[in-house]
PDB file of C-alpha atoms in Angstrom:
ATOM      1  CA  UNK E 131    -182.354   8.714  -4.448  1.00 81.00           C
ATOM      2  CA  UNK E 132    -184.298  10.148  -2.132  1.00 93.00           C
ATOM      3  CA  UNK E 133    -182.545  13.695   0.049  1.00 96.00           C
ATOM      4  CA  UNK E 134    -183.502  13.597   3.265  1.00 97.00           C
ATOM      5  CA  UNK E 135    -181.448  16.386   4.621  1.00 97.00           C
ATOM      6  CA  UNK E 136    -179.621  19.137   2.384  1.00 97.00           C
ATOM      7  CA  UNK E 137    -177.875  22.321   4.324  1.00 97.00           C
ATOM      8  CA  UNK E 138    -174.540  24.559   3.147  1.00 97.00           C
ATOM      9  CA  UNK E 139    -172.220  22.328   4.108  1.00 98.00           C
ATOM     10  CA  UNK E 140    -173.377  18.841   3.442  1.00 98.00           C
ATOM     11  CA  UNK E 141    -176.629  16.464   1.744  1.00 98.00           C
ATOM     12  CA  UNK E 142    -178.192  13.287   3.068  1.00 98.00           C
ATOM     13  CA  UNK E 143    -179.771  10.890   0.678  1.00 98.00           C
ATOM     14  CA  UNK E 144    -181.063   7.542   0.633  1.00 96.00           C
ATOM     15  CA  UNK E 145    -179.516   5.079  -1.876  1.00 94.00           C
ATOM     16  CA  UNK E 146    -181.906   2.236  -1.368  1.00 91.00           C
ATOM     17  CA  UNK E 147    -183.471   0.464   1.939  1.00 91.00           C
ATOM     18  CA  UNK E 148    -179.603   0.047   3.429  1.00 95.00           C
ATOM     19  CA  UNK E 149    -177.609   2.460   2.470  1.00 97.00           C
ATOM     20  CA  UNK E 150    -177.311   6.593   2.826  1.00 98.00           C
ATOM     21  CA  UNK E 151    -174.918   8.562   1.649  1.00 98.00           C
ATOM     22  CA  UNK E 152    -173.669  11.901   3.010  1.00 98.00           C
ATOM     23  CA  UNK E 153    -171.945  14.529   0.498  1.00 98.00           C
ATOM     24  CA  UNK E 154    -169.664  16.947   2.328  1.00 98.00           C
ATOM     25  CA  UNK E 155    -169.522  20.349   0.616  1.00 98.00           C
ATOM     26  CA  UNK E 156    -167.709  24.194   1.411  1.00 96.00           C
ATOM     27  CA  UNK E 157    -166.469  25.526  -1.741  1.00 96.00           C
ATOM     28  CA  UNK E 158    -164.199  26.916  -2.907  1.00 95.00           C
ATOM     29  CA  UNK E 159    -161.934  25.876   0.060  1.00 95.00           C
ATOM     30  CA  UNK E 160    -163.521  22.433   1.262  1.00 97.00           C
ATOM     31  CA  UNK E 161    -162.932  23.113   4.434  1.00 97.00           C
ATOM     32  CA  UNK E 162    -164.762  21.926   7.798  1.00 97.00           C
ATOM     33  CA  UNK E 163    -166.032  24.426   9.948  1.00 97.00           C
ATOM     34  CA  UNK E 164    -168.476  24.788  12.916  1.00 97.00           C
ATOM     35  CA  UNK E 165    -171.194  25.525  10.273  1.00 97.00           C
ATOM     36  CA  UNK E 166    -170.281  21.581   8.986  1.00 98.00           C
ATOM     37  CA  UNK E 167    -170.626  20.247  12.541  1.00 97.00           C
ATOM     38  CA  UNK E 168    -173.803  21.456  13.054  1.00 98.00           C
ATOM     39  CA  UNK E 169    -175.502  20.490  10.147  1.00 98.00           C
ATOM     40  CA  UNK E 170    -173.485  16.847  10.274  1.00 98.00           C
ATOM     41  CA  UNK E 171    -174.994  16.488  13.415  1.00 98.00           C
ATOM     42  CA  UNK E 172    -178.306  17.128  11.984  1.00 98.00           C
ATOM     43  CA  UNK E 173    -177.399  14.505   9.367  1.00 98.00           C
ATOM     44  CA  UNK E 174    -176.763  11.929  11.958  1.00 98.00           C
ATOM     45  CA  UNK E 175    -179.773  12.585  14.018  1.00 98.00           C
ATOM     46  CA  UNK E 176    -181.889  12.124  10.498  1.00 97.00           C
ATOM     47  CA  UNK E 177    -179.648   8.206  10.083  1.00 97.00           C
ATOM     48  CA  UNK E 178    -180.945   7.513  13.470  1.00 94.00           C
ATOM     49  CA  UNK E 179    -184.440   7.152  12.591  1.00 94.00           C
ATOM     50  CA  UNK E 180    -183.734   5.395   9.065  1.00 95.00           C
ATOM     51  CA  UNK E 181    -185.106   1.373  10.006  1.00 92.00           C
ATOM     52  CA  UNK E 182    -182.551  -1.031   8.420  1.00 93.00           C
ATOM     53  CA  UNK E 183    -179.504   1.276   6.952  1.00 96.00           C
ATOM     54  CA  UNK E 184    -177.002  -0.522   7.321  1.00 96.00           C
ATOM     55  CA  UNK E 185    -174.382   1.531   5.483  1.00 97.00           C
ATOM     56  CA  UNK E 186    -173.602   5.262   5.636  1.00 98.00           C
ATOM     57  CA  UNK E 187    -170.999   6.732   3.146  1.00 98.00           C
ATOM     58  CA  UNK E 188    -169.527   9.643   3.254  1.00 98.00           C
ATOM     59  CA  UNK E 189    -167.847  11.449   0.621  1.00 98.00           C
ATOM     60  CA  UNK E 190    -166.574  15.036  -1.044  1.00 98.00           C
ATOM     61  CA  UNK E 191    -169.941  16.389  -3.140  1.00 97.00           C
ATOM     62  CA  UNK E 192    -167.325  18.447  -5.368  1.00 97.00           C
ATOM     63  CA  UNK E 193    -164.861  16.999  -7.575  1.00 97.00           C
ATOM     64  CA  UNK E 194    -161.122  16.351  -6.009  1.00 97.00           C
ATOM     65  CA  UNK E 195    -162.199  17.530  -2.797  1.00 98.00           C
ATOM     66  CA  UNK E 196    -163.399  15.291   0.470  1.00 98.00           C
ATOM     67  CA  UNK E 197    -162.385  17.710   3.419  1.00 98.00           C
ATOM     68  CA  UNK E 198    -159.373  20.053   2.859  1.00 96.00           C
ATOM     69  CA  UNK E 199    -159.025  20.161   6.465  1.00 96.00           C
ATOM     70  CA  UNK E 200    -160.728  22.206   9.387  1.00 95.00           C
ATOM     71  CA  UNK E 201    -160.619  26.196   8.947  1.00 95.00           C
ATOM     72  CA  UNK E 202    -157.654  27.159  10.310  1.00 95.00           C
ATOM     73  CA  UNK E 203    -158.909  30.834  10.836  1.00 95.00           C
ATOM     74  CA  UNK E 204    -161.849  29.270  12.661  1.00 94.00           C
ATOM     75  CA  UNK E 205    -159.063  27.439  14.973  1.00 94.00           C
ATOM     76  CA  UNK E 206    -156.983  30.985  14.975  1.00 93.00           C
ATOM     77  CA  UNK E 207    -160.045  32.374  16.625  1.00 94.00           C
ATOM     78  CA  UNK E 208    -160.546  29.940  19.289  1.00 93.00           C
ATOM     79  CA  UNK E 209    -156.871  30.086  20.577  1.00 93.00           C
ATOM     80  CA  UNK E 210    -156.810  33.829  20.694  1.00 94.00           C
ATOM     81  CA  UNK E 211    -160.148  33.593  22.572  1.00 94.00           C
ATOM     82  CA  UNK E 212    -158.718  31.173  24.801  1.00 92.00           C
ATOM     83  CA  UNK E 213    -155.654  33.527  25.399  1.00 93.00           C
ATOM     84  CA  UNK E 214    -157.710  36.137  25.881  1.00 94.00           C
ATOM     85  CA  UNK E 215    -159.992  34.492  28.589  1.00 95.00           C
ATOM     86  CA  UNK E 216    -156.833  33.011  30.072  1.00 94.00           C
ATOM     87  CA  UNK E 217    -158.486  29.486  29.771  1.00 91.00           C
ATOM     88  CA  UNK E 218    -156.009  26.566  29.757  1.00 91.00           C
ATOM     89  CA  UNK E 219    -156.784  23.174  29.369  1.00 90.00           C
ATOM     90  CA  UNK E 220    -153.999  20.003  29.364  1.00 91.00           C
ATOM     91  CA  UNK E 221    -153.790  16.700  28.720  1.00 91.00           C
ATOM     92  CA  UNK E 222    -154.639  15.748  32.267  1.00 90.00           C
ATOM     93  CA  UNK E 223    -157.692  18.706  32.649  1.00 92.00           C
ATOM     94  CA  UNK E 224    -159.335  18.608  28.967  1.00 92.00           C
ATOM     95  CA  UNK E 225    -161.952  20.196  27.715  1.00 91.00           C
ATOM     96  CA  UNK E 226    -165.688  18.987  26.904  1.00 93.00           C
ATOM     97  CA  UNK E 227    -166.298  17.551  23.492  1.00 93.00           C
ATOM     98  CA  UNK E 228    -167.262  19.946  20.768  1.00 94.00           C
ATOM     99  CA  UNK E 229    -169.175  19.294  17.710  1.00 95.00           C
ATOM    100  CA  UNK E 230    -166.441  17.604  15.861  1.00 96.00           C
ATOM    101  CA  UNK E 231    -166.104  15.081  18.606  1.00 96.00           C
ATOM    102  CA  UNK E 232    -169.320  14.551  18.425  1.00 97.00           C
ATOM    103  CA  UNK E 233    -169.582  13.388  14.996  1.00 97.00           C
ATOM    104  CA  UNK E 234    -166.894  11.155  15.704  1.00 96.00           C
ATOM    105  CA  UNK E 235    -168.282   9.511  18.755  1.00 95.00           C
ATOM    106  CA  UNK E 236    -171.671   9.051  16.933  1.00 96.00           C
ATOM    107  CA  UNK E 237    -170.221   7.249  13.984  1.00 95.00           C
ATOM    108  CA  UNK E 238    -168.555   5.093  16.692  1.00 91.00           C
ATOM    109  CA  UNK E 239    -171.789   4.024  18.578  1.00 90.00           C
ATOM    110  CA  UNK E 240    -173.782   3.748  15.528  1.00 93.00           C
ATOM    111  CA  UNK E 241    -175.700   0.742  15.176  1.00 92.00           C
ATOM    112  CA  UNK E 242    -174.626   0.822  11.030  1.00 95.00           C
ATOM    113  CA  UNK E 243    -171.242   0.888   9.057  1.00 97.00           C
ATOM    114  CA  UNK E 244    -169.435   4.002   7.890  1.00 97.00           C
ATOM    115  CA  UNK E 245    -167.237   4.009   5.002  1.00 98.00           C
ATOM    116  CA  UNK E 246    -165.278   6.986   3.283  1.00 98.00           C
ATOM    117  CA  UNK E 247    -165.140   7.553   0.207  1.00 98.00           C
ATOM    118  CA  UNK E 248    -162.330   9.838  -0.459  1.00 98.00           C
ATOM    119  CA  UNK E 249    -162.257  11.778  -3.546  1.00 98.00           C
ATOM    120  CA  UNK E 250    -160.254  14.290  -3.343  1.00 98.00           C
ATOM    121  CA  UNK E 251    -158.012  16.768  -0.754  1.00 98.00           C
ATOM    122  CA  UNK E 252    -158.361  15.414   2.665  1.00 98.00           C
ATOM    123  CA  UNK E 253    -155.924  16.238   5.436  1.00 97.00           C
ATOM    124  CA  UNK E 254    -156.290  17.330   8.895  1.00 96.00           C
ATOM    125  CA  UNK E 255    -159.739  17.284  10.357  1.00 96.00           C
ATOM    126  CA  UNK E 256    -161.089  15.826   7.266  1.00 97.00           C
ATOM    127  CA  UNK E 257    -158.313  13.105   7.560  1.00 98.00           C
ATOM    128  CA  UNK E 258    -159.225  12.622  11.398  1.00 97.00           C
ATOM    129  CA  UNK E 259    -163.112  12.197  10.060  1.00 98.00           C
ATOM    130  CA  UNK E 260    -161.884   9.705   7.368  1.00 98.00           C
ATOM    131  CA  UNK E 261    -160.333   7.391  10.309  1.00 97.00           C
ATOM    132  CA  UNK E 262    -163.352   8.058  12.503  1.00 96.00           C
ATOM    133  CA  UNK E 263    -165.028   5.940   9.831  1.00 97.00           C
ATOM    134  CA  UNK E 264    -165.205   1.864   9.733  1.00 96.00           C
ATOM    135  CA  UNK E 265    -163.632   1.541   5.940  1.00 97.00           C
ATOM    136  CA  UNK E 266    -161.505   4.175   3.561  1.00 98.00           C
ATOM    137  CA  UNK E 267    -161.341   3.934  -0.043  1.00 98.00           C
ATOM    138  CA  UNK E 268    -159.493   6.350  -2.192  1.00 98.00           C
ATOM    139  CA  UNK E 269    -159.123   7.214  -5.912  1.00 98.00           C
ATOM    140  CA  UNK E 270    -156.300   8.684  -8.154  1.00 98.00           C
ATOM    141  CA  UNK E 271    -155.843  11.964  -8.277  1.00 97.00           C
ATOM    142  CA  UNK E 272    -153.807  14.883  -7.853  1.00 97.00           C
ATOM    143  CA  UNK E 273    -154.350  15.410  -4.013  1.00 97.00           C
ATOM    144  CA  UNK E 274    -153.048  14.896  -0.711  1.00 98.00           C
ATOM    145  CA  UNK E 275    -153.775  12.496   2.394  1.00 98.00           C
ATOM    146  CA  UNK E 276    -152.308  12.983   5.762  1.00 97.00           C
ATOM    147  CA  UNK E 277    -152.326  14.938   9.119  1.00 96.00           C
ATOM    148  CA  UNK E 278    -150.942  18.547   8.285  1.00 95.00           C
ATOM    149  CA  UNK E 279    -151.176  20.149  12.025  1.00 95.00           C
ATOM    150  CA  UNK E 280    -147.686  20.359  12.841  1.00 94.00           C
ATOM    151  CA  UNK E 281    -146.430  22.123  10.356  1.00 94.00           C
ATOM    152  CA  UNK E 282    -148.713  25.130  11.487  1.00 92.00           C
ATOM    153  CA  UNK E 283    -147.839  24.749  14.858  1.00 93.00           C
ATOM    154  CA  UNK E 284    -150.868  22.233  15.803  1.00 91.00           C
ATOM    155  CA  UNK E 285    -151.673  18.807  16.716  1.00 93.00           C
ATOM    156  CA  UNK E 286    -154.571  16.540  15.420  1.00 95.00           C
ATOM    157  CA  UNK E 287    -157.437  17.400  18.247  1.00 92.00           C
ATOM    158  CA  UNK E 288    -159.858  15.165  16.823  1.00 94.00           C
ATOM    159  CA  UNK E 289    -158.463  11.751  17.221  1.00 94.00           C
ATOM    160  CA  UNK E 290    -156.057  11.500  15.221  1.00 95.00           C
ATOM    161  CA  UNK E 291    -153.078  11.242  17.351  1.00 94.00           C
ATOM    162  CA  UNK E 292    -154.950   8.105  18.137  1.00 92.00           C
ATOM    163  CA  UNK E 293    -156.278   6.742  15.318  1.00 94.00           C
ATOM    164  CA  UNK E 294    -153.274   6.904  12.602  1.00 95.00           C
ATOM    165  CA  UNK E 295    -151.288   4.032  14.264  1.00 93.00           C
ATOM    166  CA  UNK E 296    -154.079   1.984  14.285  1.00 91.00           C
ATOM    167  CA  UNK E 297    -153.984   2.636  10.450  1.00 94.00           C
ATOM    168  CA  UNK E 298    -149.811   2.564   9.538  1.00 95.00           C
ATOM    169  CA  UNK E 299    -148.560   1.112  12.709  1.00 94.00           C
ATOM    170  CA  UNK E 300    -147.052   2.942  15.661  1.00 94.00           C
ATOM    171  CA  UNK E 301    -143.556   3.583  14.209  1.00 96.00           C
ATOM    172  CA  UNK E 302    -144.865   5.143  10.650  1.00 96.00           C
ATOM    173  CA  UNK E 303    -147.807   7.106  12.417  1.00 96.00           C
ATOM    174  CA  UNK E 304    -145.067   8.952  14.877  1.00 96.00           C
ATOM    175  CA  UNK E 305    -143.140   9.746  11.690  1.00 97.00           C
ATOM    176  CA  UNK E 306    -146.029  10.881  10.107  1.00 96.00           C
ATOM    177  CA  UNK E 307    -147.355  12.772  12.839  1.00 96.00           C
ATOM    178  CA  UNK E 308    -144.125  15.132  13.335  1.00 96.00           C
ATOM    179  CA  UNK E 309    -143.427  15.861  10.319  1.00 96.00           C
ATOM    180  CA  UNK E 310    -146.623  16.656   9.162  1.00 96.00           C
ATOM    181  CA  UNK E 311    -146.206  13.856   6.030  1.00 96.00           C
ATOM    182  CA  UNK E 312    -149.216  14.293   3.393  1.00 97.00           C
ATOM    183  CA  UNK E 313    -148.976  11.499   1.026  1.00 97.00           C
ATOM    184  CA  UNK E 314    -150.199  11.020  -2.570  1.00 98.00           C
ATOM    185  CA  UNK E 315    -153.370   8.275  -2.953  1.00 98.00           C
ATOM    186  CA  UNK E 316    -151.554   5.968  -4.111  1.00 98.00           C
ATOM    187  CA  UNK E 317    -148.625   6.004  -0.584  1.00 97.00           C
ATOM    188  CA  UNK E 318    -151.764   6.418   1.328  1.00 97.00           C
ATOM    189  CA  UNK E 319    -152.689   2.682  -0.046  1.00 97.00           C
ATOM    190  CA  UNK E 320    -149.575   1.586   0.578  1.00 97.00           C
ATOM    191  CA  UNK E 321    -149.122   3.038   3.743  1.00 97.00           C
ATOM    192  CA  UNK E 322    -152.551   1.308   4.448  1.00 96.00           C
ATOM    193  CA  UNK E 323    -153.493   4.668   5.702  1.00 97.00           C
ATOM    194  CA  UNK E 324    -156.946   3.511   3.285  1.00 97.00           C
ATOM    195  CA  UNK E 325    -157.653   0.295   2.557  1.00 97.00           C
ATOM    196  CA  UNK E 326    -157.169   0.397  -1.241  1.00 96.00           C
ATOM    197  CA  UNK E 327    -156.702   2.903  -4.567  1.00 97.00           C
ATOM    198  CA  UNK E 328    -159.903   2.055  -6.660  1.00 97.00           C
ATOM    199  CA  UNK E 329    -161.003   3.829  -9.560  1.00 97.00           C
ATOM    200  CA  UNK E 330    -163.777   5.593  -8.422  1.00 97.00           C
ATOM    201  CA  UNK E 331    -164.144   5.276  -4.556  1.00 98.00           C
ATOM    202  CA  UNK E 332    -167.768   6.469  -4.385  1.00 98.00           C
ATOM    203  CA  UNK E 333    -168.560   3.241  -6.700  1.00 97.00           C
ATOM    204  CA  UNK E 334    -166.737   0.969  -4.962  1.00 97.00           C
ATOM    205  CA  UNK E 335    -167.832   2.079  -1.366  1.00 97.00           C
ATOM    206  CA  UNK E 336    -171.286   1.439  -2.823  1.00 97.00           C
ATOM    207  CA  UNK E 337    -170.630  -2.130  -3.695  1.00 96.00           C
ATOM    208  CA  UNK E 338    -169.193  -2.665  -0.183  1.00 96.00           C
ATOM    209  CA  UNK E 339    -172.341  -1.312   1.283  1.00 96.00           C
ATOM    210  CA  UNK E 340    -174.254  -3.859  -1.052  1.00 94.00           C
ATOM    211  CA  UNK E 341    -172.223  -6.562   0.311  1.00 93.00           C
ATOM    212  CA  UNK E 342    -172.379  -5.816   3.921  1.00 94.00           C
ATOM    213  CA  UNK E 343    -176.003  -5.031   3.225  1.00 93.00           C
ATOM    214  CA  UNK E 344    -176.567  -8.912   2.872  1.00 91.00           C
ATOM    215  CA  UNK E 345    -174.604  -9.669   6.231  1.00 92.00           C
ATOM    216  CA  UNK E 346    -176.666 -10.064   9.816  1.00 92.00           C
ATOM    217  CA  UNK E 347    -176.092  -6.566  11.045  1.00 92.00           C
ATOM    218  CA  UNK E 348    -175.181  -7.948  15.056  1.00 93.00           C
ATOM    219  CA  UNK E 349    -172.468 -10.302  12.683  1.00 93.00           C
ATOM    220  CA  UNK E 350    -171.327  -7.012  11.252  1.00 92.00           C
ATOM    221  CA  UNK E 351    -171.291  -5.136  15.370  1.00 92.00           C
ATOM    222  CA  UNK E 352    -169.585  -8.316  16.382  1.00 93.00           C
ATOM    223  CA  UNK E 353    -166.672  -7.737  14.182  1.00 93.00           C
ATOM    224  CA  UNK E 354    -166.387  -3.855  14.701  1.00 92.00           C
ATOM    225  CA  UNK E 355    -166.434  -4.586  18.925  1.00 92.00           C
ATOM    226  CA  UNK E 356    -163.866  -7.802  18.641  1.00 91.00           C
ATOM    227  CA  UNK E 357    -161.551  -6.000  16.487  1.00 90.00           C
ATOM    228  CA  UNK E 358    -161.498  -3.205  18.355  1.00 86.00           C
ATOM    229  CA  UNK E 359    -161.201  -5.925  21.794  1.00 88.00           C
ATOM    230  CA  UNK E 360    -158.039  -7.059  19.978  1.00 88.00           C
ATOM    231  CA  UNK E 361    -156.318  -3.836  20.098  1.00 84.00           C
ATOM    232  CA  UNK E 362    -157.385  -2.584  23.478  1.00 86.00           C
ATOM    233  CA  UNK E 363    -157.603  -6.194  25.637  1.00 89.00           C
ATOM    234  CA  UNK E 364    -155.553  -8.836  26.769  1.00 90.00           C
ATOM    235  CA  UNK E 365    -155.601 -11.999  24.427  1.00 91.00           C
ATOM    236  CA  UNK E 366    -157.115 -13.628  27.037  1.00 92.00           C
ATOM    237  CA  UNK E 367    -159.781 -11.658  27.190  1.00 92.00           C
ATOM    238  CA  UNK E 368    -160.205 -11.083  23.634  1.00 91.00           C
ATOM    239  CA  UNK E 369    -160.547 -14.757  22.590  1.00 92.00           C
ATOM    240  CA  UNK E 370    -163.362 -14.979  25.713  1.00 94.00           C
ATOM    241  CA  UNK E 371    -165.297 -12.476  24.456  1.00 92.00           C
ATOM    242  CA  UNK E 372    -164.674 -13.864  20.767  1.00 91.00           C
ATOM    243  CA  UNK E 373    -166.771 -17.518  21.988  1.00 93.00           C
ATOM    244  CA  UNK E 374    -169.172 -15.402  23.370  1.00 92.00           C
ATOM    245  CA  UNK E 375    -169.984 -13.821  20.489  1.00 91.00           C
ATOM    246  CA  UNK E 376    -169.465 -16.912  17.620  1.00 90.00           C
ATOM    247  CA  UNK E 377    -172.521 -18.543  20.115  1.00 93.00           C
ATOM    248  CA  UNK E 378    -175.204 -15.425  19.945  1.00 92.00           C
ATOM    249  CA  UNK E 379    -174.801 -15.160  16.588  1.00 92.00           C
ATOM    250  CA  UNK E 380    -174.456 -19.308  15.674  1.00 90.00           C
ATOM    251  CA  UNK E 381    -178.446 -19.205  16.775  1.00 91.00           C
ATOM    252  CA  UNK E 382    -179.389 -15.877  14.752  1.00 92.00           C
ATOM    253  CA  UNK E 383    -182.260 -17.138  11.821  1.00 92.00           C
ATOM    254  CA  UNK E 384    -180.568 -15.144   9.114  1.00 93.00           C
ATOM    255  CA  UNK E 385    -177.091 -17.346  10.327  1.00 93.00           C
ATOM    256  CA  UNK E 386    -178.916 -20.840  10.685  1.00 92.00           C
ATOM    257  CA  UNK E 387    -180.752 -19.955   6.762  1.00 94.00           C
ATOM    258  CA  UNK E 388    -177.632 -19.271   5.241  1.00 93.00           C
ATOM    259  CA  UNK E 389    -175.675 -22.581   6.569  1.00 91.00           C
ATOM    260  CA  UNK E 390    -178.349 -24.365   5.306  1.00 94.00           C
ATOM    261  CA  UNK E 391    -178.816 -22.904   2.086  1.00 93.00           C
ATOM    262  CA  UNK E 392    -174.777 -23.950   1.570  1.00 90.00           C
ATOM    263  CA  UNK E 393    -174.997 -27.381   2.830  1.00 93.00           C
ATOM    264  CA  UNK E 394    -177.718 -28.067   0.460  1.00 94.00           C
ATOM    265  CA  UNK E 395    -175.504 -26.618  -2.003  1.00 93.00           C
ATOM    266  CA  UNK E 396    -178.468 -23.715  -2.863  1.00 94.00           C
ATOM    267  CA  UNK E 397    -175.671 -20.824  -2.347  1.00 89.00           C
ATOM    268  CA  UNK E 398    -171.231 -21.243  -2.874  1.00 88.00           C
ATOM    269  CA  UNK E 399    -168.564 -19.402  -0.906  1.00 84.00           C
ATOM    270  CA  UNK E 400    -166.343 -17.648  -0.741  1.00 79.00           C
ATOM    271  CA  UNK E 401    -168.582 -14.665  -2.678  1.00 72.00           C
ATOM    272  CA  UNK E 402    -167.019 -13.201  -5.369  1.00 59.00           C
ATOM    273  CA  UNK E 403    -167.711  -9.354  -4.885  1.00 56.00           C
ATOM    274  CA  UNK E 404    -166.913  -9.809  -1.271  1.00 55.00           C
ATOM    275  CA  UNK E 405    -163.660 -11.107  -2.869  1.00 51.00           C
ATOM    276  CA  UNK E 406    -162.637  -9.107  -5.556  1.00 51.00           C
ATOM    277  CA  UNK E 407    -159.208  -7.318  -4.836  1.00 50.00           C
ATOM    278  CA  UNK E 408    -159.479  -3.845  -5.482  1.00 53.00           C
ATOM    279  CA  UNK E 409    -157.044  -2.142  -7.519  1.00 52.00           C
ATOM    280  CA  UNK E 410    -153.624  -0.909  -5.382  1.00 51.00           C
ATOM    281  CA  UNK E 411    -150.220   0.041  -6.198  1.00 51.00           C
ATOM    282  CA  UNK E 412    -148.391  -1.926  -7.627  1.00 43.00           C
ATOM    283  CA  UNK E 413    -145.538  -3.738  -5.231  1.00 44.00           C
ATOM    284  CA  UNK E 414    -147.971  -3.265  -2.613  1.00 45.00           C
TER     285      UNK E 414
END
């Protein structure tokens, strides 16, 4: 593997022609702080000059730890400075982005796929950057998943208000979201809160990058925008924009190749990896 970034807080590295992988690191604590969003940032501006990655996973450098959450004295500071300043801000008259925001919105406009590999504590911010990415996988351990803000006062201020009942549904995500609920890997897969328990998510989110490696990256766009379409348009709208789509990408080479290669019977579906059920709970 080849590093192409490495700072205090996190590690890019190249893991083949399609797929990089960024390790998240603070220790002892794990936790995200603005030190993490600036070098992230300079992570992401590195993946935007990669040709072809198609794949960037992110994942906890340290054993049983992804992203605690975001340093709460960090956060302590801001509101006393904001205090201070007599600066208010509401829901109608927010403020700018910061850096965390940032990362977010750049993992949503990238042209590749993000997956997280969670492998240890993540709650919080590192939560809210979990569900800023495409795909979640988590493995066993003795750890917690969930959005923690409440219970010191808080709310998520990074999208997660937003993004959990996209994940549980909108009754379990309120539930969630007032009482502060951090849940065990194995809830968090059946909460489908990730999107399953594997052994060792790192692995797996490395064989999912292999498979979407071999898909037409604008098939792979497609999906991400008409998925999101479904949740944010009429169904009207979203089945228009669904035959626009199925015809650009009916004409792409790599498309018109592949349908060939299976009706001369040179390749069989459906593909096993892209298959393979990955270990959850049982009475999921």
């Amino acid at each position: 593997m080849e590093t192409l970034f490495s700072g205090t807080r996190c590690t890019l590295t190249r893991h083949g022609e399609a797929v990089a992988l960024l390790a998240l690191h603070n220790p002892p604590e794990g936790f995200f702080d603005p030190q993490s969003e600036r070098e992230v940032l300079q992570a992401l501006d590195v993946t935007d000059t990669l040709d072809g990655l198609r794949a960037l996973i992110l994942h906890g450098r340290d054993p049983g730890m992804f992203v605690r959450h975001y340093d709460v004295k960090e956060l302590e500071r801001i509101g006393r400075a904001l205090l201070a300043r007599d600066l208010r801000f509401s829901p109608d008259s927010p403020p700018p982005p910061g850096g965390f925001h940032k990362i977010l919105e750049r993992l949503e406009a990238a042209p590749y796929l993000s997956i997280a590999a969670i492998n240890g504590w993540c709650m919080g911010g590192g939560l809210e950057l979990a569900l800023g990415c495409h795909l979640r996988y988590a493995q066993p351990g003795d750890y917690r998943i969930g959005l923690l803000e409440v219970q010191l006062g808080l709310i998520p201020g990074a999208g997660g208000t937003q993004r959990l009942s996209r994940a549980v549904g909108p009754a379990r995500a309120l539930e969630m979201l007032l009482l502060g609920t951090c849940v065990t890997p194995e809830e968090a897969a059946r909460l489908d809160l990730v999107h399953a328990l594997v052994p060792d998510a790192l692995a797996h989110a490395l064989d999912v990058a292999a498979t979407l490696a071999r898909r037409p990256p604008e098939v792979l766009q497609h999906l991400v925008h008409l998925h999101r379409d479904a949740q944010d348009l009429t169904p009207h709208e979203g089945m228009a924009r669904e035959r626009g789509a199925f015809s650009q990408v009916l004409r792409l080479p790599q498309t018109l190749q592949t349908m060939a290669d299976y009706n001369a019977g040179r390749i069989t579906v459906p593909e096993v990896p892209a298959c393979r059920t990955a270990q959850t709970p049982a009475g999921r």
